[in-house]
Coordinates of C-alpha atoms and ligand atoms in Angstrom, one line a residue:
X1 CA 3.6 -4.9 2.0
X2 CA 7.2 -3.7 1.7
X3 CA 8.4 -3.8 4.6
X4 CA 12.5 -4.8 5.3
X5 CA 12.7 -4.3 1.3
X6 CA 15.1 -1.5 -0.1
X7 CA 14.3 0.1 -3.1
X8 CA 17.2 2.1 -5.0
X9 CA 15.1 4.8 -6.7
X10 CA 16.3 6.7 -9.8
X11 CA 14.6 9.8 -10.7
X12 CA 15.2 10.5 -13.8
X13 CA 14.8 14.2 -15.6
X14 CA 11.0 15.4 -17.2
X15 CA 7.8 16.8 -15.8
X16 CA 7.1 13.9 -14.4
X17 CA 9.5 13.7 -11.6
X18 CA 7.7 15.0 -9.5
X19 CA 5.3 12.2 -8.9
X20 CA 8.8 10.3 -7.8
X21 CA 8.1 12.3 -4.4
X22 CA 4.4 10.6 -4.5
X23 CA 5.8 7.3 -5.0
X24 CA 8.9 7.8 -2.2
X25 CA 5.8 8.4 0.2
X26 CA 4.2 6.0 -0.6
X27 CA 7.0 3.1 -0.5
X28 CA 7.6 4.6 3.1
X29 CA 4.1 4.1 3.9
X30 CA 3.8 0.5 3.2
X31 CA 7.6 0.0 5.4
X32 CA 10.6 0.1 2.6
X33 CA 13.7 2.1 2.4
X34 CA 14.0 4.1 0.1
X35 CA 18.0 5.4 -1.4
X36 CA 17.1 8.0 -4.0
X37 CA 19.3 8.7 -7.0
X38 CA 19.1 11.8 -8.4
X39 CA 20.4 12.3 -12.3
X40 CA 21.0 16.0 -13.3
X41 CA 18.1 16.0 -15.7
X42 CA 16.0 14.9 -12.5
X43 CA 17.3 17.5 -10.7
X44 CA 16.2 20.4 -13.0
X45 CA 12.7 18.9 -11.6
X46 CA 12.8 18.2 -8.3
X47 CA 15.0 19.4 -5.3
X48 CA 17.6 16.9 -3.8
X49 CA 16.2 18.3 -0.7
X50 CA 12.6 16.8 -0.8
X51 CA 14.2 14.0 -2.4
X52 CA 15.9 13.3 0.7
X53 CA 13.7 14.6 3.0
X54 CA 11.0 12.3 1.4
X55 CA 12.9 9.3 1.3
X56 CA 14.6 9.8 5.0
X57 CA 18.2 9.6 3.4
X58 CA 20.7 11.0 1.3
X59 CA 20.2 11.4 -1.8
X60 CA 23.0 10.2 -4.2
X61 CA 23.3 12.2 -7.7
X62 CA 27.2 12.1 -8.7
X63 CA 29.7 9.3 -9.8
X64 CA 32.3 11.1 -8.9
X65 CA 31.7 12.4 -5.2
X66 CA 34.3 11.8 -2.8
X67 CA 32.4 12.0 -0.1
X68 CA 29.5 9.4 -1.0
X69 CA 32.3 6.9 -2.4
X70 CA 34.3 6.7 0.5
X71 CA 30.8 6.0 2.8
X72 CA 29.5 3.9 0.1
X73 CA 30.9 3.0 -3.1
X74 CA 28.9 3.3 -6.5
X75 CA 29.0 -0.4 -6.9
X76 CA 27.8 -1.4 -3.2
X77 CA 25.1 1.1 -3.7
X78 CA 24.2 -1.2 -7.1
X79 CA 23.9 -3.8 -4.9
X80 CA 22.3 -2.1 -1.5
X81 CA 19.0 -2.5 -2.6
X82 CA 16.3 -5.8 -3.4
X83 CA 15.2 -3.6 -6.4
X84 CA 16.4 -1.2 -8.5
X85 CA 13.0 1.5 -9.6
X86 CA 13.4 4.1 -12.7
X87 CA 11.1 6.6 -12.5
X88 CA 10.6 8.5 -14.3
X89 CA 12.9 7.3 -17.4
X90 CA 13.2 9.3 -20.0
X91 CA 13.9 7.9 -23.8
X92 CA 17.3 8.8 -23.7
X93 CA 17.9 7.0 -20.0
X94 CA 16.5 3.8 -22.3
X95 CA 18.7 4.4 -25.0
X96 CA 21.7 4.3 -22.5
X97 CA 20.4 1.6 -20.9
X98 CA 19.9 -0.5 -23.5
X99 CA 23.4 -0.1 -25.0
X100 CA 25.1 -0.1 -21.7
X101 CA 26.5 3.2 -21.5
X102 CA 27.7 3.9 -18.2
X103 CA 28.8 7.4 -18.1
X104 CA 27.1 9.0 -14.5
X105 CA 25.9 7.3 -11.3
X106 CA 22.2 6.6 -12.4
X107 CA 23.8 4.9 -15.9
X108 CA 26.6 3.0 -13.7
X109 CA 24.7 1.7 -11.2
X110 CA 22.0 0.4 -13.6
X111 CA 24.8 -1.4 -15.4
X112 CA 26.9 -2.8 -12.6
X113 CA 23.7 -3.8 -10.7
X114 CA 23.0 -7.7 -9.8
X115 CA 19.4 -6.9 -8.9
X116 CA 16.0 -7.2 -10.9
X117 CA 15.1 -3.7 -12.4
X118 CA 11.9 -1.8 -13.2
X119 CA 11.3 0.8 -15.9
X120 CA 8.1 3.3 -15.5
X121 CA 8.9 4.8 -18.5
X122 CA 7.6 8.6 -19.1
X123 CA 7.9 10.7 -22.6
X124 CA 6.0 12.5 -25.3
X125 CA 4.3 10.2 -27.0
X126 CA 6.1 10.2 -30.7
X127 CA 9.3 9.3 -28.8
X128 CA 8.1 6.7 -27.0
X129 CA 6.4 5.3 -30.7
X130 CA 9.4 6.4 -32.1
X131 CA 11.4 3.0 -33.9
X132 CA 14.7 3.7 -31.9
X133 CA 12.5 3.7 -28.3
X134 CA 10.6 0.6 -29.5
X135 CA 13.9 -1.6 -30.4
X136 CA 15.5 -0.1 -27.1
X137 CA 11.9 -1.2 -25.0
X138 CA 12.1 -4.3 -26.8
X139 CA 15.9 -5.2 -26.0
X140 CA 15.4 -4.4 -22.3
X141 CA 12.3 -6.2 -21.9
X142 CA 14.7 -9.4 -23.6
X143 CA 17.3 -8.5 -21.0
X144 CA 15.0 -9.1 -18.4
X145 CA 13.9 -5.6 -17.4
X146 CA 10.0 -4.7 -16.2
X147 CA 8.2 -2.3 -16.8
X148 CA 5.1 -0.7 -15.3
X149 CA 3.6 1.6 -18.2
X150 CA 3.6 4.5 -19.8
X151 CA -0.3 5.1 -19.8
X152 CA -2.2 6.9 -22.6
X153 CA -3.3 9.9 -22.0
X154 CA -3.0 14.2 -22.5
X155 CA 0.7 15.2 -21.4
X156 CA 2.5 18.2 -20.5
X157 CA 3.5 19.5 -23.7
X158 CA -0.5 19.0 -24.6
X159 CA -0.2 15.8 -27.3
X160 CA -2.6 12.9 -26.4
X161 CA -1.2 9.5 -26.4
X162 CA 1.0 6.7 -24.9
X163 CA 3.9 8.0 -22.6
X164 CA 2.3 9.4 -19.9
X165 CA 4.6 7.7 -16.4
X166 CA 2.0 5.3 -14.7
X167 CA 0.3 6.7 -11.6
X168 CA 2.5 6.0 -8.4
X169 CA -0.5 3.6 -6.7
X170 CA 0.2 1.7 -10.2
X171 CA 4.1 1.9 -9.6
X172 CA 3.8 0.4 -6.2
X173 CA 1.4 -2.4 -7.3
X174 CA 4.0 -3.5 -9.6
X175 CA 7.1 -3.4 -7.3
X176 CA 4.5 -5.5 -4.8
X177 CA 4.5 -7.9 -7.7
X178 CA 7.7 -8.0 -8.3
X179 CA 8.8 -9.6 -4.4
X180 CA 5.3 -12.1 -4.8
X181 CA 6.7 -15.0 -2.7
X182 CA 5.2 -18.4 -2.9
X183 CA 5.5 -20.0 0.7
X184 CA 1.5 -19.9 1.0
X185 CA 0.6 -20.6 -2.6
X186 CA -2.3 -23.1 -2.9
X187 CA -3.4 -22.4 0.6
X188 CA -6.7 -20.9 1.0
X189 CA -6.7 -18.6 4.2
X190 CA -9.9 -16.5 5.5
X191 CA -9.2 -13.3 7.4
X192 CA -12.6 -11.8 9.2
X193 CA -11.0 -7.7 9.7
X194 CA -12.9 -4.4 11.3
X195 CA -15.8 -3.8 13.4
X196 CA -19.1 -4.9 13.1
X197 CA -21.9 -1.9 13.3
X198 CA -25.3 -3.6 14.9
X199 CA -28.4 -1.6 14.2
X200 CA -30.5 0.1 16.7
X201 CA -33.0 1.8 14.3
X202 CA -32.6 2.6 10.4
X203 CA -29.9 5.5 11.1
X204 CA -28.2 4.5 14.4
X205 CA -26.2 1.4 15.5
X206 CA -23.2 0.4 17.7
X207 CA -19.7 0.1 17.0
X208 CA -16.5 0.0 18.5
X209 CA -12.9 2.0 17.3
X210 CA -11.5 -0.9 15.3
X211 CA -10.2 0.6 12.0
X212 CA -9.5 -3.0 10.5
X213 CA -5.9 -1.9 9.6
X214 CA -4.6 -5.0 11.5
X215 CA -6.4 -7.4 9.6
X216 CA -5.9 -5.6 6.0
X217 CA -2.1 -5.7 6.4
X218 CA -2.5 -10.1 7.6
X219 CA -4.1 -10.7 4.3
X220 CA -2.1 -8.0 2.6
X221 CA 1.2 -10.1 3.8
X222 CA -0.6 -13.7 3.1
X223 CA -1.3 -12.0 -0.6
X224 CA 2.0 -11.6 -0.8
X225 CA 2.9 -14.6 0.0
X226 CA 0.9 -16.2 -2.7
X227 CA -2.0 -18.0 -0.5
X228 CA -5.7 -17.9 -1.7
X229 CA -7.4 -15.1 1.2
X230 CA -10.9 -14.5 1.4
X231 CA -11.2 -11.2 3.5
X232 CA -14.4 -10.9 5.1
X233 CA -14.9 -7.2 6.5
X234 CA -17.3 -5.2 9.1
X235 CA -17.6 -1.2 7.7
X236 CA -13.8 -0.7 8.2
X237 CA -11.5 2.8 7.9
X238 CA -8.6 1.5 6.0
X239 CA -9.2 0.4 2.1
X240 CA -9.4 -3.9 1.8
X241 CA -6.3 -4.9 0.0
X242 CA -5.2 -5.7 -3.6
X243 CA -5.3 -9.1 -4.3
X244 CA -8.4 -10.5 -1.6
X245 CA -11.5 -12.3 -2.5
X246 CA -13.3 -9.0 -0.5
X247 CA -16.5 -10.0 1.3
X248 CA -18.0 -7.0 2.7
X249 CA -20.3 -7.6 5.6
X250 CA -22.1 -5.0 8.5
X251 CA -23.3 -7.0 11.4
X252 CA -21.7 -10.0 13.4
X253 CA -24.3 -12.3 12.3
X254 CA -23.9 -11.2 8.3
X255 CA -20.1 -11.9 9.1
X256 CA -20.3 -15.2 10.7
X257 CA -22.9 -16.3 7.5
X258 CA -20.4 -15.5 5.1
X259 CA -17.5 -17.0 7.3
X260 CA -20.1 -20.5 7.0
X261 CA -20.3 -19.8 3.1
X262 CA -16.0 -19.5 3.0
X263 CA -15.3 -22.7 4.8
X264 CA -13.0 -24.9 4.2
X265 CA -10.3 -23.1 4.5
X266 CA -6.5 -24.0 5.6
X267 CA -6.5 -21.1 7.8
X268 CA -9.1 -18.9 9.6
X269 CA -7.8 -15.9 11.3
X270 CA -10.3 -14.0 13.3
X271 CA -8.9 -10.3 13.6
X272 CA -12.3 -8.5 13.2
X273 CA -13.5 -6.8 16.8
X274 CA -17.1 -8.1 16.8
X275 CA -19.6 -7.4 18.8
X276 CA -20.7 -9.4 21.5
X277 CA -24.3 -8.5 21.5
X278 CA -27.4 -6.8 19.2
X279 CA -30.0 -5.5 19.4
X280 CA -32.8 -7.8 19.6
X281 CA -35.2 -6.8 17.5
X282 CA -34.0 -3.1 15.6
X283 CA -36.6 -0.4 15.2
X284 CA -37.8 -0.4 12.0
X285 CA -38.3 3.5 12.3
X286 CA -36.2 5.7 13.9
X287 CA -36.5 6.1 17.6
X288 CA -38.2 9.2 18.6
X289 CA -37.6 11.3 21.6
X290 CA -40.4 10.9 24.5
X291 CA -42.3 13.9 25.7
X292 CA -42.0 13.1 29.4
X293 CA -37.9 12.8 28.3
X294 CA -37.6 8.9 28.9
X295 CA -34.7 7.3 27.0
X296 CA -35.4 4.0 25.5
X297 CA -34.6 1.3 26.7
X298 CA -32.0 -1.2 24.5
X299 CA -32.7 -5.1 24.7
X300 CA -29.4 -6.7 23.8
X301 CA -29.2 -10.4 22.7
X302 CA -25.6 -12.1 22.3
X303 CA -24.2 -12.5 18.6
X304 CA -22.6 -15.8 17.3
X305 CA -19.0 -16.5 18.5
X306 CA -17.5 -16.9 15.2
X307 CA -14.5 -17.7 16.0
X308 CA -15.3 -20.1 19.4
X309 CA -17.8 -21.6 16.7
X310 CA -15.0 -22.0 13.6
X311 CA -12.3 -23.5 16.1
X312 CA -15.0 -26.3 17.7
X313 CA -16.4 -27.7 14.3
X314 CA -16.6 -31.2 14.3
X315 CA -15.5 -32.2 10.9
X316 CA -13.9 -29.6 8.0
X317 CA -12.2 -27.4 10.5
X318 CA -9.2 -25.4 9.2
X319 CA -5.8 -26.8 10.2
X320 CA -5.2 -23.4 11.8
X321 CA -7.4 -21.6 13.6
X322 CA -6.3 -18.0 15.2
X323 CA -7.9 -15.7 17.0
X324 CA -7.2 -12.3 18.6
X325 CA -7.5 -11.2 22.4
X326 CA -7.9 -7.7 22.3
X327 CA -7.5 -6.5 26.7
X328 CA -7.2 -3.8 28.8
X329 CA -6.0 -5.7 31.9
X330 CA -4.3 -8.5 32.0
X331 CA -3.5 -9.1 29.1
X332 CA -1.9 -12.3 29.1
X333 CA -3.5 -14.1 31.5
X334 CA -6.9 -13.0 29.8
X335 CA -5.9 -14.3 26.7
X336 CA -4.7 -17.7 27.9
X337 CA -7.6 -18.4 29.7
X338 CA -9.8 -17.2 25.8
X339 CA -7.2 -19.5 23.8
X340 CA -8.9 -22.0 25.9
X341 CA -12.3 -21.3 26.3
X342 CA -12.8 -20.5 22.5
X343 CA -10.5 -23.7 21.2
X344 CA -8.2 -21.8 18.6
X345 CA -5.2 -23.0 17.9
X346 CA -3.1 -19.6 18.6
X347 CA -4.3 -16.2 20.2
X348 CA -2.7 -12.9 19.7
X349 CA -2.9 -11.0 22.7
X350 CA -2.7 -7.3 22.7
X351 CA -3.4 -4.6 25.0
X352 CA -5.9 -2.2 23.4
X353 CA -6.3 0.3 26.6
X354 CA -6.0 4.1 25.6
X355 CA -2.8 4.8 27.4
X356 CA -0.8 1.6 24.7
X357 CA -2.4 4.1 21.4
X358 CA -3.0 0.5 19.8
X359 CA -6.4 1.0 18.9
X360 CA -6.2 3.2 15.5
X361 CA -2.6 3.5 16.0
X362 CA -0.4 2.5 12.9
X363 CA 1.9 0.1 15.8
X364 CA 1.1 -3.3 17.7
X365 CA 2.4 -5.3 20.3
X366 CA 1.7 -8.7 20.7
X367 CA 2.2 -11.9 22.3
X368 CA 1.6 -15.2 20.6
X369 CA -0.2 -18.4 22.7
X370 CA -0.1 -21.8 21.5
X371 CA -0.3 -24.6 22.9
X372 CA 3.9 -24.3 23.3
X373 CA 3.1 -21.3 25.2
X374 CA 4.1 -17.5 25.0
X375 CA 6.1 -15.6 22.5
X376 CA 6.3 -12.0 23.3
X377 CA 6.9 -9.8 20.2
X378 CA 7.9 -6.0 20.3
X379 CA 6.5 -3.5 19.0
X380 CA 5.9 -3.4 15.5
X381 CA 4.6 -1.8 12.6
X382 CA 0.9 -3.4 11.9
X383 CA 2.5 -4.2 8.5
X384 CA 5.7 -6.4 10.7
X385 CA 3.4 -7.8 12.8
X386 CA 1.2 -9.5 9.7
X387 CA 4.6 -10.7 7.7
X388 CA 5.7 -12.3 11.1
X389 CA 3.1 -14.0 11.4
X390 CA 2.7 -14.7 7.6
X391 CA 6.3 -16.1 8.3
X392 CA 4.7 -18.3 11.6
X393 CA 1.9 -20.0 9.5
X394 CA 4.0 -21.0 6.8
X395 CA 6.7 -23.0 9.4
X396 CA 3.4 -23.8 11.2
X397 CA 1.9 -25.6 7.7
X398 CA 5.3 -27.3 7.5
X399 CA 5.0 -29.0 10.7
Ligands
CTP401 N1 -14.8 -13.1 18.0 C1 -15.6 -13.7 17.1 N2 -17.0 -13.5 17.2 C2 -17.5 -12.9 18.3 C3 -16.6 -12.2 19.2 C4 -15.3 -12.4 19.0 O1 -15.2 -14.3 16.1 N3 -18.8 -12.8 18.4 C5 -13.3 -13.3 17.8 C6 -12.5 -12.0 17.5 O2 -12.4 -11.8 16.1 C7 -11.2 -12.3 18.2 C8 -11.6 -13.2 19.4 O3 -12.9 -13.7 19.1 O4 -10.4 -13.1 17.4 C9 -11.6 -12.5 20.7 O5 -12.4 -11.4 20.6 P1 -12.6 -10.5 21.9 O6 -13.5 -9.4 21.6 O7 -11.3 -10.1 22.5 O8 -13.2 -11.6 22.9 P2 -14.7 -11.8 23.4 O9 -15.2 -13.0 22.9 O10 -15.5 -10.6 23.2 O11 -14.4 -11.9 25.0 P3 -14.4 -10.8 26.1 O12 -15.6 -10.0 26.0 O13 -14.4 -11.7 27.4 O14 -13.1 -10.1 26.0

């Protein structure tokens, strides 16, 4: 969950720059801004031109370029960013580092910079064990500089050993880390997230098009925010995030057991599209054609309303409770009227017809109901709408 952070990125030179372009991706993916740096090693490596076309900006590669410092000076640039990112740094890019020599952009910037720094260091493996390496390590580690890595492993020039950079799903983690916030620390929040599938027989079942990517990126941003989340998840598309207590569940009545088993919580958010009825009683074999050509016939019974049943417990019921209104028509009005009839506490209404690409989509647009009534957000990045509200039930736990 990067998103409105700005990452200054210097690539330094060796074999490994080019997994700087996997980690530029990446960053993009999860919402930052990338501003690449380019030394010349680096560019013996990679191209300033996937660099930049990568990262969506220019890339900056000389202290002296007349052009960049009347747009941007080489100190602002030190500045522009939340964090600065090596990667990879070479032994000699430590060395200058740790004795403060400042003599092209990637070496200036890193010296006149105010912001926290991190090192994913990458070199053969007798120069990164070498004793002039290990002092510099050691006196940037005592100046306050992080580092994710090197890894052991084979390298390019065939040795076997520590020095090899760390993987770019690695480098993220740690840059994740490095902007933990605390607003939600010591609050326990459960996030229900995807669809359910209800069985009809042992190899079919129904589902609907939720790919739980909504409800990864809430508890994603409540991670992030330091709060306790249990994520409890129908058989979703996108990958539960880093940092949950995962729960893994396929039917509607699995997931409202394991909701029951969670409780108390400080928050429940109910983002999972459940299904509103099952089968009543699943084949036990699979359902087999008829000769006369008759299809079966399906009797449905309705599932538990997990979310009507969370908000109306009597006694241990989280402070917040919110659910999701998922319309095609309507949108508001239905969602008001659902706020109501299932007791939460706030409903986020969104319009999940084909023709608003919400379903699936990467985008969402909601409107908040509380009690205080509507608060229509635009459209955002899944990823902005969880830190928004992240950013609600903090002020909300204030109150
Ligand atoms: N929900 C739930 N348990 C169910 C059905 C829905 O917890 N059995 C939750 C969803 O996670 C969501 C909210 O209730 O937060 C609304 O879901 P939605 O499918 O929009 O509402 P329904 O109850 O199905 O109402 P309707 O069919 O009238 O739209």
């Amino acid at each position: 969950m990067l998103v409105d952070k700005t990452i200054l990125l210097v690539i330094g030179g060796g074999i490994a720059a080019f997994k700087a372009l996997e980690l530029i991706r990446r960053l993009r993916e999860l919402g930052a801004k990338v501003i690449p740096v380019l030394t010349s090693a680096g560019a013996e490596f990679v191209t300033p031109l996937s660099v930049s076309a990568l990262a969506a900006s220019p890339v900056h590669t000389d202290l002296f370029d007349l052009t960049n410092e009347a747009e941007m000076g080489h100190i602002e640039l030190s500045r522009c960013a939340d964090l600065v990112v090596v990667c990879p740094a070479t032994a000699d890019f430590l060395a200058k580092m740790a004795t403060g020599l400042a003599n092209d952009l990637a070496s200036t910037l890193l010296l006149a910079t105010d912001k926290p720094v991190l090192i994913a260091p990458a070199m053969n493996v007798r120069m990164w064990n070498h004793p002039a390496t290990v002092r510099n390590v050691e006196m940037l580690r005592h100046d306050g500089i992080l580092f994710v890595g090197p890894n052991r492993g084979e390298m390019a020039c065939g040795e076997f050993g520590e020095g090899r950079l760390a993987e770019p799903a690695e480098i993220v983690s740690a840059i994740e880390v490095s902007f933990l916030g605390d607003k939600l620390a010591g609050k326990r929040v459960l996030v229900t997230s995807g669809p359910t599938f209800e069985p009809i027989d042992p190899v079919r079942y129904l589902a609907n098009r939720s790919s739980g990517a909504q409800g990864a990126e809430i508890a994603r941003a409540l991670v992030m925010q330091g709060a306790e989340v249990v994520f409890v998840t129908g058989p979703a598309e996108v990958a539960p995030p880093a940092g949950v207590k995962l729960v893994s569940v396929e039917t509607a009545v699995q997931m409202a057991a394991a909701v029951r088993d969670e409780l108390p919580v400080d928050v429940a958010i109910f983002a999972a599209a459940v299904a509103d009825w099952r089968v009543k009683k699943a084949a036990t074999g699979k359902i087999k054609k008829t000769q006369g050509g008759t299809p079966p016939s399906l009797d449905f019974t309705e599932n538990p309303d997990i979310l009507a049943t969370t908000s109306k417990m009597k006694s241990g019921r989280p402070k917040l409770v919110i659910g999701f209104a998922a319309e095609t028509e309507n949108v508001e009005e239905n969602a008001i009227a659902k706020r109501l009839r299932k007791g939460c506490d706030w409903i986020l209404a969104n319009d999940v017809s084909p023709k608003a690409g919400i379903m699936g989509g990467t985008e969402n647009a909601v409107t908040l109901i509380s009690h205080e009534g509507l608060e229509r957000w635009p459209r955002l990045s899944k990823a902005e709408v969880a830190v928004r509200l992240a950013d609600q039930i903090h002020k909300a736990l204030l109150s």
